[in-house]
Coordinates of C-alpha atoms and ligand atoms in Angstrom, one line a residue:
M119 CA 51.8 105.5 70.0
L120 CA 53.3 106.4 73.8
D121 CA 50.6 109.2 73.3
L122 CA 50.6 111.3 77.4
K123 CA 47.2 113.9 76.1
G124 CA 45.4 114.5 79.3
K125 CA 47.9 112.4 81.6
V126 CA 49.8 115.0 84.5
A127 CA 53.6 114.2 85.8
F128 CA 55.2 114.6 88.8
V129 CA 58.5 114.7 88.2
T130 CA 60.6 114.6 90.9
G131 CA 64.4 115.7 90.3
A132 CA 63.5 117.3 87.7
G133 CA 66.2 119.5 87.1
S134 CA 69.7 118.9 86.4
I135 CA 72.6 119.1 88.0
G136 CA 74.9 121.3 85.5
A137 CA 75.0 121.8 82.5
G138 CA 72.8 119.2 80.0
W139 CA 70.6 116.6 80.2
G140 CA 70.4 114.8 83.6
N141 CA 67.7 112.0 84.1
G142 CA 64.8 113.8 85.3
K143 CA 65.4 117.0 83.2
A144 CA 65.1 114.8 79.7
A145 CA 62.3 112.9 81.3
A146 CA 60.3 115.4 82.0
V147 CA 61.3 117.1 79.0
L148 CA 60.1 114.0 77.0
L149 CA 57.2 113.1 78.9
A150 CA 55.8 117.2 77.6
R151 CA 56.5 116.3 74.2
Q152 CA 54.0 113.1 74.3
G153 CA 52.1 115.1 75.8
A154 CA 51.5 115.0 79.2
Q155 CA 51.1 118.4 81.2
V156 CA 54.7 117.6 83.6
F157 CA 54.9 119.2 87.1
G158 CA 58.5 119.0 87.8
T159 CA 59.7 119.3 91.0
D160 CA 63.7 119.8 92.6
L161 CA 64.9 121.3 95.3
N162 CA 67.4 123.5 92.7
A163 CA 64.8 126.6 91.4
A164 CA 67.5 127.4 88.4
A165 CA 67.2 124.3 87.4
V166 CA 64.0 123.6 87.8
E167 CA 62.6 126.5 85.8
A168 CA 65.4 125.7 83.0
T169 CA 63.6 122.4 82.7
R170 CA 60.0 124.3 82.4
A171 CA 61.6 126.9 80.1
I172 CA 62.5 124.5 77.9
I173 CA 59.2 122.9 78.0
A174 CA 57.5 126.2 77.3
K175 CA 59.1 127.1 74.4
E176 CA 58.3 123.9 72.8
G177 CA 55.2 124.5 72.9
G178 CA 54.4 122.1 75.8
D179 CA 53.1 122.8 79.7
C180 CA 54.7 122.6 82.8
S181 CA 54.3 124.2 86.0
T182 CA 57.6 123.7 89.0
H183 CA 57.7 123.5 93.0
I184 CA 60.6 124.2 94.7
C185 CA 60.0 120.4 96.8
N186 CA 63.4 118.5 99.1
M187 CA 62.2 115.1 98.2
T188 CA 64.0 113.8 101.6
D189 CA 61.0 115.7 103.9
S190 CA 57.7 114.4 103.6
G191 CA 55.8 118.2 104.3
S192 CA 57.3 119.1 101.4
V193 CA 56.3 116.8 99.2
K194 CA 52.7 116.9 100.7
T195 CA 52.4 120.3 99.6
A196 CA 54.5 120.0 96.3
V197 CA 51.4 117.5 95.9
D198 CA 48.9 119.3 97.1
A199 CA 50.3 122.2 94.4
C200 CA 50.0 120.0 92.1
I201 CA 46.6 118.3 92.4
K202 CA 45.5 122.3 92.9
K203 CA 47.4 122.8 89.3
Y204 CA 46.4 119.6 87.7
G205 CA 43.9 118.7 89.3
R206 CA 45.6 114.9 89.0
I207 CA 48.3 112.8 89.7
D208 CA 48.2 110.4 86.3
I209 CA 52.1 109.9 86.2
L210 CA 55.3 109.9 89.0
I211 CA 58.4 109.7 88.8
N212 CA 60.5 108.8 91.5
N213 CA 64.4 110.0 89.9
V214 CA 65.3 111.4 93.1
G215 CA 69.1 110.1 94.3
G216 CA 72.8 109.9 93.7
S217 CA 76.2 107.7 94.7
A218 CA 78.3 108.6 97.7
P219 CA 81.6 106.6 97.7
G220 CA 82.6 104.2 100.6
D221 CA 82.2 100.6 102.4
P222 CA 81.3 99.9 105.2
V223 CA 84.1 101.0 107.8
S224 CA 85.3 104.7 105.1
M225 CA 81.5 105.9 105.6
S226 CA 80.3 107.7 107.9
E227 CA 77.4 107.0 109.5
E228 CA 76.2 110.6 108.7
V229 CA 76.8 109.9 104.9
W230 CA 75.0 106.2 104.9
D231 CA 71.6 108.0 106.2
S232 CA 71.5 110.5 104.0
Q233 CA 72.1 107.8 101.3
V234 CA 69.2 106.1 102.5
D235 CA 66.9 109.5 102.4
H236 CA 67.8 110.7 99.1
N237 CA 68.0 107.1 97.4
L238 CA 65.1 105.5 99.2
K239 CA 63.4 107.4 101.4
T240 CA 62.8 110.2 98.0
A241 CA 60.5 107.1 96.3
F242 CA 58.6 106.3 99.8
L243 CA 58.0 109.8 100.2
G244 CA 56.7 110.2 96.2
C245 CA 54.0 107.3 96.7
K246 CA 53.5 108.4 100.0
H247 CA 51.7 111.0 99.0
V248 CA 51.0 110.9 95.3
L249 CA 49.4 106.7 95.7
P250 CA 46.6 108.4 97.2
V251 CA 45.9 110.7 94.6
M252 CA 46.2 107.3 92.2
E253 CA 44.3 105.7 94.6
K254 CA 40.9 107.8 94.3
Q255 CA 41.3 107.6 90.2
R256 CA 41.7 103.8 90.4
S257 CA 45.1 104.8 87.8
G258 CA 48.4 106.0 88.1
A259 CA 51.9 105.0 86.6
I260 CA 55.0 104.8 88.8
V261 CA 58.3 104.7 88.0
N262 CA 61.3 104.7 90.2
V263 CA 65.2 104.9 88.7
S264 CA 67.6 102.6 90.1
S265 CA 71.0 102.2 89.3
V266 CA 73.1 98.8 87.8
A267 CA 75.2 99.3 91.2
G268 CA 71.7 97.6 93.1
F269 CA 72.8 94.6 91.1
A270 CA 76.6 94.7 91.1
H271 CA 79.2 94.9 94.3
Q272 CA 81.3 98.0 91.6
V273 CA 81.5 100.2 89.1
D274 CA 84.5 101.3 87.8
G275 CA 86.4 98.9 91.4
R276 CA 84.4 101.9 92.9
V277 CA 82.6 100.8 95.7
H278 CA 80.0 102.7 96.8
I279 CA 77.6 100.2 99.4
A280 CA 74.8 103.1 100.1
Y281 CA 74.0 103.3 96.7
S282 CA 74.4 99.6 95.7
A283 CA 71.9 98.8 99.2
T284 CA 69.9 101.4 98.6
K285 CA 69.3 101.5 95.1
S286 CA 68.7 97.6 96.0
G287 CA 66.9 98.3 98.4
L288 CA 64.3 99.7 95.1
F289 CA 63.5 96.2 93.7
G290 CA 61.9 95.2 96.4
F291 CA 60.6 98.5 96.8
T292 CA 59.2 98.6 93.0
R293 CA 57.5 94.8 93.4
A294 CA 56.2 95.6 96.9
T295 CA 54.1 98.5 96.5
A296 CA 53.2 97.2 92.6
I297 CA 51.2 94.1 94.4
A298 CA 49.5 95.9 97.1
Y299 CA 48.5 98.7 94.3
V300 CA 47.5 95.9 91.2
K301 CA 43.9 96.0 92.1
K302 CA 43.8 99.8 92.3
G303 CA 44.8 99.9 88.5
I304 CA 47.5 101.8 90.1
R305 CA 51.3 100.2 87.6
C306 CA 54.7 100.4 89.8
N307 CA 58.0 100.2 87.7
M308 CA 61.6 100.6 87.8
V309 CA 64.3 100.9 85.7
V310 CA 67.3 100.1 86.3
L311 CA 70.3 102.3 84.6
G312 CA 73.8 101.6 83.6
T313 CA 76.6 104.0 84.0
M314 CA 74.8 107.6 82.1
H315 CA 76.5 109.8 81.2
T316 CA 75.4 112.6 82.8
P317 CA 75.8 116.3 84.1
L318 CA 75.7 114.9 88.1
V319 CA 78.5 112.1 87.1
E320 CA 80.8 115.0 85.4
E321 CA 80.5 117.3 88.0
R322 CA 80.2 113.6 90.7
L323 CA 84.0 112.8 89.5
M324 CA 85.8 116.3 88.4
K325 CA 84.9 116.7 92.6
Q326 CA 85.8 113.3 94.3
L327 CA 88.7 112.3 91.9
G328 CA 90.1 116.1 89.7
P329 CA 89.8 117.2 86.3
E330 CA 92.3 114.4 84.5
A331 CA 91.6 111.5 86.6
A332 CA 87.6 112.1 85.8
R333 CA 88.1 112.6 81.7
D334 CA 90.3 108.8 82.2
L335 CA 87.2 107.1 84.1
V336 CA 84.4 108.5 81.3
A337 CA 86.7 107.0 78.9
K338 CA 86.8 103.6 80.5
R339 CA 83.1 103.6 81.3
H340 CA 82.4 104.3 77.4
A341 CA 84.9 101.5 76.8
A342 CA 83.4 99.2 79.6
V343 CA 80.2 99.0 77.9
P344 CA 79.3 96.3 75.0
I345 CA 77.2 98.4 73.1
G346 CA 79.6 101.7 72.7
R347 CA 79.7 103.7 74.6
M348 CA 78.1 105.1 78.1
G349 CA 74.0 105.4 78.2
D350 CA 72.4 109.1 78.0
A351 CA 69.6 110.6 79.7
W352 CA 67.9 110.0 76.9
D353 CA 68.2 106.6 76.9
S354 CA 66.5 106.2 80.4
A355 CA 63.9 109.5 79.3
H356 CA 62.5 106.6 76.4
A357 CA 61.9 104.3 78.9
I358 CA 61.0 106.3 81.6
L359 CA 58.1 107.1 79.6
F360 CA 57.9 103.0 78.1
L361 CA 56.4 102.1 81.6
A362 CA 54.8 105.5 82.0
S363 CA 52.6 104.7 79.2
D364 CA 49.4 103.4 78.3
E365 CA 51.1 100.9 75.9
A366 CA 52.7 99.7 78.9
R367 CA 49.6 98.8 80.8
Y368 CA 50.3 95.0 80.7
I369 CA 53.1 95.7 82.8
T370 CA 54.1 96.0 86.3
A371 CA 55.9 95.0 89.5
T372 CA 59.1 94.6 87.0
Q373 CA 62.1 96.5 86.0
L374 CA 63.8 97.6 82.1
V375 CA 67.4 96.8 82.5
V376 CA 69.1 100.7 80.4
D377 CA 72.7 99.3 80.5
G378 CA 74.3 98.9 76.2
G379 CA 74.7 95.2 78.4
L380 CA 76.4 96.2 80.7
T381 CA 75.2 93.8 83.8
A382 CA 74.6 90.8 81.1
A383 CA 78.7 91.2 79.9
R384 CA 79.5 92.0 83.6
P385 CA 77.5 90.1 86.6
G386 CA 78.0 89.9 89.7
Ligands
LIG600 N1 73.8 110.1 85.9 C1 74.0 108.2 85.9 O1 75.1 108.0 86.0 C2 73.8 107.3 86.8 C3 73.2 106.2 86.1 C4 71.9 105.4 87.1 C5 71.3 106.0 87.8 N2 71.0 107.3 87.5 C6 70.3 107.3 88.7 O2 69.2 109.2 87.9 C7 68.5 109.4 88.9 C8 69.5 110.6 87.9 O3 70.4 110.8 88.1 P1 70.9 111.8 87.5 O4 72.6 112.0 87.7 O5 70.7 112.0 85.7 O6 71.1 113.9 88.4 P2 69.8 114.5 87.8 O7 70.4 115.0 87.3 O8 68.1 113.7 87.1 O9 69.7 115.3 89.1 C9 69.9 115.6 89.5 C10 68.4 116.6 90.5 O10 68.0 116.4 91.6 C11 67.9 117.7 92.2 N3 68.1 116.6 93.9 C12 68.5 116.5 94.1 N4 68.4 115.8 95.1 C13 67.0 116.5 95.7 C14 65.9 115.9 97.0 N5 65.9 116.2 97.5 N6 64.7 116.2 96.6 C15 64.2 117.1 95.2 N7 65.9 117.3 94.3 C16 66.1 117.2 93.9 C17 69.1 117.9 92.0 O11 68.3 119.2 92.6 C18 69.4 117.7 90.4 O12 68.9 118.2 89.6 C19 69.2 108.6 90.0 O13 67.9 108.2 91.4 C20 70.0 108.3 90.1 O14 70.9 107.6 90.6 C21 72.0 108.1 87.4

């Protein structure tokens, strides 16, 4: 089950901000545990090296590449490096993303543009440069990482209009890409993550709110989830693994919501 031996996985944002497990890091390690050769890319050399070291220690195979997923040339170079090293790409995990607070009036145009780049352009460029490789192979699986913020107007009463817009945009991007490539043996799906307790959350909330308010908000977030806790990076990674695996061979153009029941309990 969920055997990835012989497959090459290109994981973006395969490091993690801060100590512990981000979604990209956990996904990279889990895919490697299932036998995939992992090509981990990240802006942060130390972060992705930490992922590589974990995989190597467990006897897996991981190569790393420093890449800015918002820059087409940088992504193309990374894809070429992956092909040079492994000869193919079977799985693409478009994991790079993150939020910035603000409503249409308070958010600067610069922040809006950078959110669009960070959350949408990264997935676009990943697909742009990896799809031709998968098309030649006549096979491939893409998983885009979205958020319940794309479905809800706010999370915790905090507005992040560009994050909501771009993560919602991934929904259309995923479905349209899936249908454009369905006859070519390529599947494209999306995980929609709820409130996940990852280092990025801690780091960002600490910066935005300070330690005490950040701790309060994390406690509130745990309590708000019907299942009784926020998710963690392994909850994301298991969903990503499933959609990337051959067991999901009949699944394309859809999304797997990984939110402990959050959106069902709090629609809209
Ligand atoms: N953490 C959550 O609560 C949560 C909830 C819903 C969705 N998500 C989504 O999960 C994904 C991963 O989030 P995370 O919190 O686990 O972070 P993470 O720790 O997996 O990823 C951050 C990594 O991405 C790298 N990165 C940032 N910009 C990059 C760029 N332009 N090019 C290449 N690498 C870059 C960082 O250096 C870092 O190592 C994001 O798309 C995020 O929106 C997270």
